[in-house]
Structures are given as structure tokens and as C-alpha cells.
mmCIF file of C-alpha atoms (C1' of nucleotides) in Angstrom:
data_model
loop_
_atom_site.group_PDB
_atom_site.id
_atom_site.type_symbol
_atom_site.label_atom_id
_atom_site.label_comp_id
_atom_site.label_asym_id
_atom_site.label_seq_id
_atom_site.Cartn_x
_atom_site.Cartn_y
_atom_site.Cartn_z
ATOM 1 C CA UNK A 1 12.656 -86.640 -77.383
ATOM 2 C CA UNK A 2 9.016 -86.928 -76.661
ATOM 3 C CA UNK A 3 6.788 -89.679 -77.963
ATOM 4 C CA UNK A 4 3.338 -88.254 -78.594
ATOM 5 C CA UNK A 5 0.205 -90.287 -78.967
ATOM 6 C CA UNK A 6 0.587 -89.891 -82.679
ATOM 7 C CA UNK A 7 4.019 -91.478 -82.475
ATOM 8 C CA UNK A 8 2.777 -94.138 -80.133
ATOM 9 C CA UNK A 9 -0.031 -95.076 -82.508
ATOM 10 C CA UNK A 10 2.354 -95.029 -85.450
ATOM 11 C CA UNK A 11 4.748 -97.474 -83.807
ATOM 12 C CA UNK A 12 1.973 -99.810 -82.762
ATOM 13 C CA UNK A 13 0.397 -99.637 -86.194
ATOM 14 C CA UNK A 14 3.640 -100.635 -87.831
ATOM 15 C CA UNK A 15 4.164 -103.438 -85.355
ATOM 16 C CA UNK A 16 0.689 -104.683 -86.169
ATOM 17 C CA UNK A 17 1.408 -104.542 -89.886
ATOM 18 C CA UNK A 18 4.650 -106.361 -89.235
ATOM 19 C CA UNK A 19 2.833 -109.103 -87.369
ATOM 20 C CA UNK A 20 0.467 -109.433 -90.308
ATOM 21 C CA UNK A 21 3.171 -109.040 -92.924
ATOM 22 C CA UNK A 22 1.997 -110.365 -96.268
ATOM 23 C CA UNK A 23 -1.668 -109.530 -95.850
ATOM 24 C CA UNK A 24 -3.772 -106.378 -95.872
ATOM 25 C CA UNK A 25 -4.959 -104.872 -92.629
ATOM 26 C CA UNK A 26 -7.870 -102.472 -92.559
ATOM 27 C CA UNK A 27 -7.872 -99.412 -90.412
ATOM 28 C CA UNK A 28 -10.786 -100.826 -88.467
ATOM 29 C CA UNK A 29 -8.815 -103.843 -87.396
ATOM 30 C CA UNK A 30 -5.864 -101.659 -86.623
ATOM 31 C CA UNK A 31 -7.865 -99.170 -84.570
ATOM 32 C CA UNK A 32 -9.395 -102.015 -82.655
ATOM 33 C CA UNK A 33 -6.154 -103.799 -81.856
ATOM 34 C CA UNK A 34 -4.122 -100.774 -80.886
ATOM 35 C CA UNK A 35 -7.009 -98.918 -79.234
ATOM 36 C CA UNK A 36 -6.806 -95.684 -81.208
ATOM 37 C CA UNK A 37 -9.544 -93.339 -82.474
ATOM 38 C CA UNK A 38 -10.114 -94.327 -86.048
ATOM 39 C CA UNK A 39 -10.192 -90.831 -87.548
ATOM 40 C CA UNK A 40 -6.983 -89.909 -85.836
ATOM 41 C CA UNK A 41 -5.379 -93.139 -86.906
ATOM 42 C CA UNK A 42 -6.286 -92.346 -90.510
ATOM 43 C CA UNK A 43 -4.030 -89.337 -90.389
ATOM 44 C CA UNK A 44 -1.248 -91.323 -88.841
ATOM 45 C CA UNK A 45 -1.450 -93.981 -91.526
ATOM 46 C CA UNK A 46 -1.508 -91.306 -94.193
ATOM 47 C CA UNK A 47 1.740 -89.996 -92.780
ATOM 48 C CA UNK A 48 3.237 -93.460 -92.667
ATOM 49 C CA UNK A 49 2.380 -93.862 -96.340
ATOM 50 C CA UNK A 50 4.038 -90.595 -97.192
ATOM 51 C CA UNK A 51 7.043 -91.546 -95.127
ATOM 52 C CA UNK A 52 7.479 -94.707 -97.136
ATOM 53 C CA UNK A 53 6.719 -97.047 -94.268
ATOM 54 C CA UNK A 54 3.311 -98.267 -95.371
ATOM 55 C CA UNK A 55 1.391 -98.839 -98.568
ATOM 56 C CA UNK A 56 -2.348 -98.635 -98.934
ATOM 57 C CA UNK A 57 -4.948 -100.015 -101.256
ATOM 58 C CA UNK A 58 -8.408 -98.579 -101.611
ATOM 59 C CA UNK A 59 -11.691 -100.246 -102.269
ATOM 60 C CA UNK A 60 -13.477 -103.304 -101.099
ATOM 61 C CA UNK A 61 -10.479 -105.445 -100.251
ATOM 62 C CA UNK A 62 -8.281 -102.502 -99.419
ATOM 63 C CA UNK A 63 -6.187 -101.841 -96.385
ATOM 64 C CA UNK A 64 -2.620 -101.201 -95.367
ATOM 65 C CA UNK A 65 0.561 -103.193 -95.520
ATOM 66 C CA UNK A 66 4.192 -102.499 -94.861
ATOM 67 C CA UNK A 67 6.184 -100.956 -97.684
ATOM 68 C CA UNK A 68 9.391 -102.646 -96.484
ATOM 69 C CA UNK A 69 10.273 -105.775 -94.608
ATOM 70 C CA UNK A 70 9.951 -105.486 -90.835
ATOM 71 C CA UNK A 71 13.705 -106.011 -90.542
ATOM 72 C CA UNK A 72 14.245 -102.945 -92.725
ATOM 73 C CA UNK A 73 12.364 -100.559 -90.460
ATOM 74 C CA UNK A 74 14.108 -99.230 -87.392
ATOM 75 C CA UNK A 75 12.125 -97.738 -84.533
ATOM 76 C CA UNK A 76 14.224 -94.614 -84.681
ATOM 77 C CA UNK A 77 13.250 -93.888 -88.261
ATOM 78 C CA UNK A 78 9.576 -93.917 -87.421
ATOM 79 C CA UNK A 79 10.003 -91.886 -84.261
ATOM 80 C CA UNK A 80 12.002 -89.223 -86.040
ATOM 81 C CA UNK A 81 9.590 -89.100 -88.933
ATOM 82 C CA UNK A 82 6.500 -88.708 -86.771
ATOM 83 C CA UNK A 83 7.698 -86.921 -83.653
ATOM 84 C CA UNK A 84 10.845 -85.206 -84.807
ATOM 85 C CA UNK A 85 14.431 -85.282 -83.572
ATOM 86 C CA UNK A 86 15.409 -87.668 -80.837
ATOM 87 C CA UNK A 87 17.562 -85.275 -78.878
ATOM 88 C CA UNK A 88 16.113 -83.405 -75.915
ATOM 89 C CA UNK A 89 16.052 -80.198 -77.922
ATOM 90 C CA UNK A 90 15.055 -76.886 -76.332
ATOM 91 C CA UNK A 91 18.315 -75.375 -77.452
ATOM 92 C CA UNK A 92 18.652 -76.200 -81.104
ATOM 93 C CA UNK A 93 15.550 -74.100 -81.583
ATOM 94 C CA UNK A 94 17.278 -70.855 -80.794
ATOM 95 C CA UNK A 95 20.162 -71.738 -83.047
ATOM 96 C CA UNK A 96 22.279 -73.005 -80.279
ATOM 97 C CA UNK A 97 25.507 -72.115 -82.039
ATOM 98 C CA UNK A 98 24.524 -68.492 -81.834
ATOM 99 C CA UNK A 99 23.604 -68.593 -78.167
ATOM 100 C CA UNK A 100 24.798 -65.678 -76.131
ATOM 101 C CA UNK A 101 25.139 -67.582 -72.906
ATOM 102 C CA UNK A 102 28.512 -68.940 -71.978
ATOM 103 C CA UNK A 103 27.527 -72.476 -71.045
ATOM 104 C CA UNK A 104 26.232 -73.551 -74.397
ATOM 105 C CA UNK A 105 29.056 -75.883 -75.332
ATOM 106 C CA UNK A 106 28.902 -77.801 -72.098
ATOM 107 C CA UNK A 107 25.255 -78.645 -72.369
ATOM 108 C CA UNK A 108 25.419 -79.270 -76.077
ATOM 109 C CA UNK A 109 27.859 -82.067 -75.447
ATOM 110 C CA UNK A 110 25.529 -83.467 -72.815
ATOM 111 C CA UNK A 111 22.539 -83.444 -75.158
ATOM 112 C CA UNK A 112 24.649 -85.044 -77.838
ATOM 113 C CA UNK A 113 25.605 -87.833 -75.472
ATOM 114 C CA UNK A 114 21.960 -88.306 -74.591
ATOM 115 C CA UNK A 115 21.082 -88.404 -78.256
ATOM 116 C CA UNK A 116 23.669 -91.083 -78.905
ATOM 117 C CA UNK A 117 22.431 -93.102 -75.937
ATOM 118 C CA UNK A 118 18.850 -92.989 -77.163
ATOM 119 C CA UNK A 119 19.927 -93.771 -80.688
ATOM 120 C CA UNK A 120 21.757 -96.861 -79.498
ATOM 121 C CA UNK A 121 18.417 -98.207 -78.368
ATOM 122 C CA UNK A 122 15.964 -97.092 -81.016
ATOM 123 C CA UNK A 123 18.262 -97.359 -84.031
ATOM 124 C CA UNK A 124 19.390 -100.887 -83.284
ATOM 125 C CA UNK A 125 15.881 -102.254 -82.892
ATOM 126 C CA UNK A 126 13.851 -103.143 -85.941
ATOM 127 C CA UNK A 127 10.258 -104.229 -86.138
ATOM 128 C CA UNK A 128 11.467 -107.724 -86.900
ATOM 129 C CA UNK A 129 12.991 -107.701 -83.413
ATOM 130 C CA UNK A 130 9.715 -106.562 -81.923
ATOM 131 C CA UNK A 131 7.858 -109.298 -83.765
ATOM 132 C CA UNK A 132 10.206 -111.848 -82.244
ATOM 133 C CA UNK A 133 9.691 -110.352 -78.815
ATOM 134 C CA UNK A 134 5.946 -110.389 -79.252
ATOM 135 C CA UNK A 135 5.987 -114.050 -80.192
ATOM 136 C CA UNK A 136 8.452 -115.125 -77.507
ATOM 137 C CA UNK A 137 7.613 -112.922 -74.545
ATOM 138 C CA UNK A 138 10.296 -114.636 -72.440
ATOM 139 C CA UNK A 139 12.979 -113.098 -74.612
ATOM 140 C CA UNK A 140 11.760 -109.659 -73.700
ATOM 141 C CA UNK A 141 14.282 -106.961 -72.952
ATOM 142 C CA UNK A 142 15.784 -107.483 -69.575
ATOM 143 C CA UNK A 143 17.779 -105.049 -67.597
ATOM 144 C CA UNK A 144 19.596 -104.856 -64.347
ATOM 145 C CA UNK A 145 21.145 -101.542 -63.422
ATOM 146 C CA UNK B 1 12.074 -86.569 -72.086
ATOM 147 C CA UNK B 2 11.885 -83.025 -73.251
ATOM 148 C CA UNK B 3 14.073 -80.257 -71.945
ATOM 149 C CA UNK B 4 12.064 -77.054 -71.950
ATOM 150 C CA UNK B 5 13.525 -73.588 -71.732
ATOM 151 C CA UNK B 6 12.659 -73.652 -68.071
ATOM 152 C CA UNK B 7 14.748 -76.764 -67.631
ATOM 153 C CA UNK B 8 17.497 -75.335 -69.783
ATOM 154 C CA UNK B 9 17.640 -72.170 -67.706
ATOM 155 C CA UNK B 10 17.539 -74.194 -64.499
ATOM 156 C CA UNK B 11 20.527 -76.290 -65.530
ATOM 157 C CA UNK B 12 22.528 -73.280 -66.617
ATOM 158 C CA UNK B 13 21.616 -71.405 -63.454
ATOM 159 C CA UNK B 14 22.880 -74.244 -61.310
ATOM 160 C CA UNK B 15 26.048 -74.518 -63.341
ATOM 161 C CA UNK B 16 26.599 -70.822 -62.820
ATOM 162 C CA UNK B 17 26.033 -71.151 -59.093
ATOM 163 C CA UNK B 18 28.420 -74.099 -59.100
ATOM 164 C CA UNK B 19 31.077 -72.031 -60.841
ATOM 165 C CA UNK B 20 30.598 -69.350 -58.193
ATOM 166 C CA UNK B 21 30.285 -71.794 -55.322
ATOM 167 C CA UNK B 22 30.896 -70.050 -52.026
ATOM 168 C CA UNK B 23 29.577 -66.641 -52.992
ATOM 169 C CA UNK B 24 26.179 -65.120 -53.598
ATOM 170 C CA UNK B 25 24.964 -64.566 -57.132
ATOM 171 C CA UNK B 26 22.154 -62.147 -57.887
ATOM 172 C CA UNK B 27 19.478 -62.902 -60.368
ATOM 173 C CA UNK B 28 20.684 -60.012 -62.483
ATOM 174 C CA UNK B 29 24.121 -61.516 -62.901
ATOM 175 C CA UNK B 30 22.539 -64.878 -63.573
ATOM 176 C CA UNK B 31 20.092 -63.547 -66.150
ATOM 177 C CA UNK B 32 22.916 -61.783 -67.871
ATOM 178 C CA UNK B 33 25.289 -64.727 -68.034
ATOM 179 C CA UNK B 34 22.778 -67.355 -69.119
ATOM 180 C CA UNK B 35 20.769 -65.006 -71.342
ATOM 181 C CA UNK B 36 17.366 -65.550 -69.741
ATOM 182 C CA UNK B 37 14.469 -63.135 -69.145
ATOM 183 C CA UNK B 38 14.819 -62.040 -65.563
ATOM 184 C CA UNK B 39 11.188 -62.411 -64.536
ATOM 185 C CA UNK B 40 11.037 -65.900 -65.939
ATOM 186 C CA UNK B 41 14.276 -66.791 -64.267
ATOM 187 C CA UNK B 42 12.835 -65.675 -60.943
ATOM 188 C CA UNK B 43 10.263 -68.413 -61.146
ATOM 189 C CA UNK B 44 12.864 -70.951 -62.079
ATOM 190 C CA UNK B 45 15.042 -70.002 -59.118
ATOM 191 C CA UNK B 46 12.018 -70.134 -56.846
ATOM 192 C CA UNK B 47 11.466 -73.680 -57.979
ATOM 193 C CA UNK B 48 15.104 -74.562 -57.474
ATOM 194 C CA UNK B 49 14.824 -73.267 -53.917
ATOM 195 C CA UNK B 50 11.785 -75.400 -53.262
ATOM 196 C CA UNK B 51 13.486 -78.377 -54.798
ATOM 197 C CA UNK B 52 16.364 -78.041 -52.370
ATOM 198 C CA UNK B 53 18.924 -77.198 -55.023
ATOM 199 C CA UNK B 54 19.428 -73.519 -54.218
ATOM 200 C CA UNK B 55 19.212 -71.220 -51.244
ATOM 201 C CA UNK B 56 18.339 -67.556 -51.386
ATOM 202 C CA UNK B 57 18.935 -64.545 -49.247
ATOM 203 C CA UNK B 58 16.950 -61.353 -49.512
ATOM 204 C CA UNK B 59 17.983 -57.792 -49.056
ATOM 205 C CA UNK B 60 20.854 -55.627 -50.079
ATOM 206 C CA UNK B 61 23.524 -58.298 -50.239
ATOM 207 C CA UNK B 62 21.115 -61.016 -51.162
ATOM 208 C CA UNK B 63 21.238 -63.499 -53.979
ATOM 209 C CA UNK B 64 21.329 -67.205 -54.603
ATOM 210 C CA UNK B 65 23.771 -69.957 -53.812
ATOM 211 C CA UNK B 66 23.784 -73.716 -54.091
ATOM 212 C CA UNK B 67 22.177 -75.630 -51.243
ATOM 213 C CA UNK B 68 24.513 -78.598 -51.813
ATOM 214 C CA UNK B 69 27.981 -79.120 -53.156
ATOM 215 C CA UNK B 70 28.192 -79.262 -56.957
ATOM 216 C CA UNK B 71 29.331 -82.881 -56.702
ATOM 217 C CA UNK B 72 26.127 -83.708 -54.865
ATOM 218 C CA UNK B 73 23.808 -82.517 -57.613
ATOM 219 C CA UNK B 74 23.211 -84.774 -60.591
ATOM 220 C CA UNK B 75 21.857 -83.394 -63.833
ATOM 221 C CA UNK B 76 19.119 -85.983 -63.791
ATOM 222 C CA UNK B 77 17.744 -84.762 -60.485
ATOM 223 C CA UNK B 78 17.325 -81.253 -61.770
ATOM 224 C CA UNK B 79 15.834 -82.353 -65.072
ATOM 225 C CA UNK B 80 13.301 -84.578 -63.389
ATOM 226 C CA UNK B 81 12.385 -81.928 -60.863
ATOM 227 C CA UNK B 82 11.836 -79.207 -63.436
ATOM 228 C CA UNK B 83 10.728 -81.016 -66.558
ATOM 229 C CA UNK B 84 9.360 -84.260 -65.223
ATOM 230 C CA UNK B 85 10.179 -87.895 -65.950
ATOM 231 C CA UNK B 86 13.056 -88.746 -68.213
ATOM 232 C CA UNK B 87 11.305 -91.499 -70.123
ATOM 233 C CA UNK B 88 9.638 -90.739 -73.439
ATOM 234 C CA UNK B 89 6.241 -91.030 -71.789
ATOM 235 C CA UNK B 90 3.046 -90.684 -73.847
ATOM 236 C CA UNK B 91 1.882 -93.990 -72.496
ATOM 237 C CA UNK B 92 2.308 -93.783 -68.763
ATOM 238 C CA UNK B 93 -0.238 -91.004 -68.933
ATOM 239 C CA UNK B 94 -3.081 -93.300 -69.803
ATOM 240 C CA UNK B 95 -2.037 -95.735 -67.115
ATOM 241 C CA UNK B 96 -0.106 -97.924 -69.423
ATOM 242 C CA UNK B 97 -0.652 -101.020 -67.300
ATOM 243 C CA UNK B 98 -4.346 -100.747 -68.002
ATOM 244 C CA UNK B 99 -3.947 -100.265 -71.743
ATOM 245 C CA UNK B 100 -6.355 -102.193 -73.906
ATOM 246 C CA UNK B 101 -4.031 -102.605 -76.813
ATOM 247 C CA UNK B 102 -2.053 -105.779 -77.126
ATOM 248 C CA UNK B 103 1.382 -104.310 -77.813
ATOM 249 C CA UNK B 104 1.825 -102.461 -74.556
ATOM 250 C CA UNK B 105 4.443 -104.729 -73.003
ATOM 251 C CA UNK B 106 6.702 -104.618 -76.015
ATOM 252 C CA UNK B 107 6.902 -100.853 -76.168
ATOM 253 C CA UNK B 108 7.058 -100.482 -72.427
ATOM 254 C CA UNK B 109 10.247 -102.463 -72.424
ATOM 255 C CA UNK B 110 11.611 -100.254 -75.185
ATOM 256 C CA UNK B 111 10.806 -97.071 -73.288
ATOM 257 C CA UNK B 112 12.354 -98.548 -70.196
ATOM 258 C CA UNK B 113 15.552 -99.272 -72.106
ATOM 259 C CA UNK B 114 15.558 -95.728 -73.406
ATOM 260 C CA UNK B 115 15.012 -94.435 -69.899
ATOM 261 C CA UNK B 116 17.959 -96.432 -68.633
ATOM 262 C CA UNK B 117 20.131 -95.206 -71.479
ATOM 263 C CA UNK B 118 19.288 -91.589 -70.752
ATOM 264 C CA UNK B 119 19.752 -92.121 -67.062
ATOM 265 C CA UNK B 120 23.220 -93.510 -67.651
ATOM 266 C CA UNK B 121 24.160 -90.115 -69.031
ATOM 267 C CA UNK B 122 22.314 -87.636 -66.883
ATOM 268 C CA UNK B 123 22.519 -89.510 -63.592
ATOM 269 C CA UNK B 124 26.240 -90.106 -63.768
ATOM 270 C CA UNK B 125 27.088 -86.469 -64.439
ATOM 271 C CA UNK B 126 27.211 -84.010 -61.566
ATOM 272 C CA UNK B 127 27.683 -80.278 -61.692
ATOM 273 C CA UNK B 128 31.183 -80.775 -60.378
ATOM 274 C CA UNK B 129 31.878 -82.642 -63.609
ATOM 275 C CA UNK B 130 30.456 -79.786 -65.631
ATOM 276 C CA UNK B 131 32.586 -77.307 -63.718
ATOM 277 C CA UNK B 132 35.667 -79.317 -64.631
ATOM 278 C CA UNK B 133 34.595 -79.419 -68.247
ATOM 279 C CA UNK B 134 33.988 -75.699 -68.277
ATOM 280 C CA UNK B 135 37.449 -75.017 -66.911
ATOM 281 C CA UNK B 136 39.242 -77.520 -69.135
ATOM 282 C CA UNK B 137 37.373 -77.394 -72.418
ATOM 283 C CA UNK B 138 39.749 -79.962 -73.965
ATOM 284 C CA UNK B 139 38.404 -82.632 -71.654
ATOM 285 C CA UNK B 140 34.961 -82.135 -73.106
ATOM 286 C CA UNK B 141 32.797 -85.125 -73.834
ATOM 287 C CA UNK B 142 33.982 -86.818 -76.945
ATOM 288 C CA UNK B 143 32.187 -89.372 -78.955
ATOM 289 C CA UNK B 144 32.697 -91.462 -81.988
ATOM 290 C CA UNK B 145 29.830 -93.587 -83.141
ATOM 291 C "C1'" DT C 1 14.031 -44.326 -39.745
ATOM 292 C "C1'" DA C 2 13.962 -44.145 -44.676
ATOM 293 C "C1'" DC C 3 15.190 -46.331 -48.674
ATOM 294 C "C1'" DA C 4 17.168 -49.001 -52.093
ATOM 295 C "C1'" DA C 5 18.235 -53.492 -53.491
ATOM 296 C "C1'" DT C 6 16.991 -57.976 -53.409
ATOM 297 C "C1'" DC C 7 14.024 -62.106 -53.396
ATOM 298 C "C1'" DT C 8 8.734 -63.922 -53.144
ATOM 299 C "C1'" DC C 9 4.357 -64.906 -54.848
ATOM 300 C "C1'" DT C 10 0.150 -64.918 -57.706
ATOM 301 C "C1'" DA C 11 -2.184 -63.740 -61.728
ATOM 302 C "C1'" DT C 12 -2.549 -63.175 -66.519
ATOM 303 C "C1'" DG C 13 -1.818 -63.556 -71.624
ATOM 304 C "C1'" DG C 14 -0.190 -65.025 -76.203
ATOM 305 C "C1'" DA C 15 1.632 -68.592 -79.037
ATOM 306 C "C1'" DT C 16 2.027 -73.139 -80.214
ATOM 307 C "C1'" DA C 17 1.343 -78.087 -80.149
ATOM 308 C "C1'" DT C 18 -1.475 -82.004 -79.213
ATOM 309 C "C1'" DA C 19 -5.377 -84.985 -79.683
ATOM 310 C "C1'" DG C 20 -9.268 -85.588 -81.641
ATOM 311 C "C1'" DT C 21 -13.614 -84.749 -84.786
ATOM 312 C "C1'" DA C 22 -16.086 -83.885 -89.149
ATOM 313 C "C1'" DG C 23 -17.190 -84.247 -93.696
ATOM 314 C "C1'" DA C 24 -16.669 -84.411 -98.496
ATOM 315 C "C1'" DG C 25 -14.006 -86.844 -101.990
ATOM 316 C "C1'" DT C 26 -11.668 -90.889 -104.558
ATOM 317 C "C1'" DA C 27 -10.805 -95.694 -105.800
ATOM 318 C "C1'" DT C 28 -12.131 -100.579 -106.279
ATOM 319 C "C1'" DA C 29 -14.321 -105.273 -106.080
ATOM 320 C "C1'" DT C 30 -18.553 -107.483 -106.726
ATOM 321 C "C1'" DA D 1 -24.798 -99.400 -108.640
ATOM 322 C "C1'" DT D 2 -23.140 -99.740 -104.345
ATOM 323 C "C1'" DA D 3 -20.801 -100.827 -100.331
ATOM 324 C "C1'" DT D 4 -16.356 -100.613 -98.476
ATOM 325 C "C1'" DA D 5 -12.169 -98.788 -97.940
ATOM 326 C "C1'" DC D 6 -8.645 -95.123 -98.146
ATOM 327 C "C1'" DT D 7 -7.602 -89.638 -98.974
ATOM 328 C "C1'" DC D 8 -7.545 -84.991 -97.888
ATOM 329 C "C1'" DT D 9 -8.523 -80.576 -95.674
ATOM 330 C "C1'" DA D 10 -10.477 -78.010 -92.183
ATOM 331 C "C1'" DC D 11 -11.853 -77.254 -87.658
ATOM 332 C "C1'" DT D 12 -11.888 -77.228 -82.404
ATOM 333 C "C1'" DA D 13 -10.873 -77.882 -77.595
ATOM 334 C "C1'" DT D 14 -7.395 -78.304 -74.334
ATOM 335 C "C1'" DA D 15 -2.969 -78.022 -72.386
ATOM 336 C "C1'" DT D 16 1.665 -76.487 -72.161
ATOM 337 C "C1'" DC D 17 5.237 -73.265 -72.724
ATOM 338 C "C1'" DC D 18 7.258 -68.896 -72.335
ATOM 339 C "C1'" DA D 19 7.056 -65.337 -70.704
ATOM 340 C "C1'" DT D 20 5.297 -60.412 -68.424
ATOM 341 C "C1'" DA D 21 3.286 -57.624 -64.645
ATOM 342 C "C1'" DG D 22 2.793 -55.979 -60.304
ATOM 343 C "C1'" DA D 23 2.325 -55.995 -55.437
ATOM 344 C "C1'" DG D 24 4.584 -57.776 -51.252
ATOM 345 C "C1'" DA D 25 8.358 -59.203 -47.954
ATOM 346 C "C1'" DT D 26 13.174 -59.005 -46.231
ATOM 347 C "C1'" DT D 27 17.594 -56.954 -45.325
ATOM 348 C "C1'" DG D 28 21.702 -53.847 -45.167
ATOM 349 C "C1'" DT D 29 23.071 -49.147 -44.781
ATOM 350 C "C1'" DA D 30 23.125 -43.961 -44.786
#
DNA sequence: TACAATCTCTATGGATATAGTAGAGTATAT
DNA sequence: ATATACTCTACTATATCCATAGAGATTGTA
């Protein structure tokens, strides 16, 4: 998994739309709040429309809004849609099942475990959770190893 | 995190050296068993030397061997050394702490959670574990979601 | 000593992805 | 009408990845 800037902007855009759920947000406001180049952000939003995450309206009072409730959008969905599979690939590319080398199965099981571990984070968090976290910063995600 | 081919080859090379712990392995044998271009693999092995994972010997009976015991090498160490940080970066690059946008803290905590989740897989597995798995394929990593 | 096998090191190149820019077009409220 | 907003396609610069090439250094052995 690698989160590109495109993915990063996409996630922040959706969080912003979630925080303003119910009203229209223009791309100017969005670009300003998430600090993204506006022309690049246009493409991201276009993708989010096509992915069924956002809805747009043109014209004078146009803008973007979420196409679903924040609680219905998982982080993982957006990440996968924008930046591709969550697993640390490199091997699936070459049709891993056809690999000549003899250690393929071992590492496949490792990457699968990693994939599950990542999924347990990004597929259990919705944007409704992030909204809560944003509003109550004390309830942020804490961790002790 | 993204595992490149370089990282993939590195991991498989070390596993091979672990399976042949105690004897020298030439780069030809290695390239053959892990199905990697030999000249590319040379660079990888060079890096593994510099990283303290492998030791080389030149000349007629030369080759490579592990610089530590298989149980002393975690997957995570190798991954980080070859392919960089485990977290799904994209944000650390721009000095995330200095980010202008207002959602930085939220996503930072998410990426940290992801990093911890990945770490719990790759930093608890050593190459001794992989050797065991290779020899007893039934004890492979199983998972039900 | 000569030489063959091995690792070492630096440079270079092609392909692809990433991040961003540009500009013309379409829809809509006033 | 027109200003404002979204839509769509094309383009470019840069970096990274995945090698490939070739000359050099070390070591065992005939």
C-alpha cells in the first residue's frame, strides 16, 4: 500500500465534505482548507464522483457533497479506489501464482497477513468516526506498543 | 509501504541464505533459485552487505552468507532498509507537522495505526520463522477474517 | 605465475507513475 | 447575458523502478 498525494487529497476532501454534510462545498473552499492545487483537486473530485463517493452540482450555487452518509464510507474503500490495492504488492504483478521461485508461498502468506492487518484499521474506520475525532480531539486514536 | 522488486528479491535472498545457513551461496545459485536477474541481484546483495545483513567473500570459493543468525533478522528490518519506511507515507514527505491543512492530525493518527498494524506482522517474524514455515508447509500462516 | 571464478562499484537507459498545469467546454442561477 | 461553478482531455516535468553494461578487485588453484 502506498498513499499518494492524490489519495491523501481524496481522503481529506471526503472528510471535509463529511464535516459539511448537508451543504454544498465548492472546490475553492476545499482546495483552501486541505491545501491542494485546485486543478489537481478537480481531477480527484471527478474521480470521487465516478466512484460514487461524491455528487456535484454545476452553476452558480454548485459544488460538491457526499453521495452517501459519512458512516457509510470506509477509509479503505476510498484508498482502494484511488490508490489501488492495500497489500504491499510487488508480487501480484508478475502473477505470483506462476512464479518460478520456490519461496513464493511463504511470502504470499506474509503479504496476506499484512493486508489483513491494514484492512483491520482502514476498513473499520468510517468518515463518521473521523468526524467525531475531529470534533473531540481528546478521543483521538491512542496507542501503546 | 510498498515492497518493490528490489525488496522482494532482498527478502527472498535472505531467506535462501537462511535456509543454507552455515555455507556459502553464490549469486548464481541465488539468482537461479529466486528467479532474479543476476546483475540486479548483485546490487541488492551489495546493499544487504552494507546493511549488515549479509557477508561476502570473493574469489574461487566465494559467495554470500548471513551476517547474523536467521532468528536475529526481522522481516521489518530488511524491508525498511531496502524499501524505506513501513508507513503509508505521502504526508511525512511534506513535513506533515508543518502542514497547512486542518485535517493533518486525524490522518496522522490513522497512518500511525496502520504503521503499528504492519509492524505487528513484519517485526514479529524473523527469518528463522520463515525457515520453519518453509520446512513444514502445514504450519503456514492461516487466517480467517 | 597465470587464470578462472567470484564479488565490487559506477554509470547509463527505458518504462512507468506521480504531481501538477493548461485550456476549452458544459451547466445553472440571477 | 454573464458570472460562477463543475467537466473533460491533453500535456509536461520529475522521480522511481528495474534493470543492463562494463571495468575493477580479490582469491583459490593448476
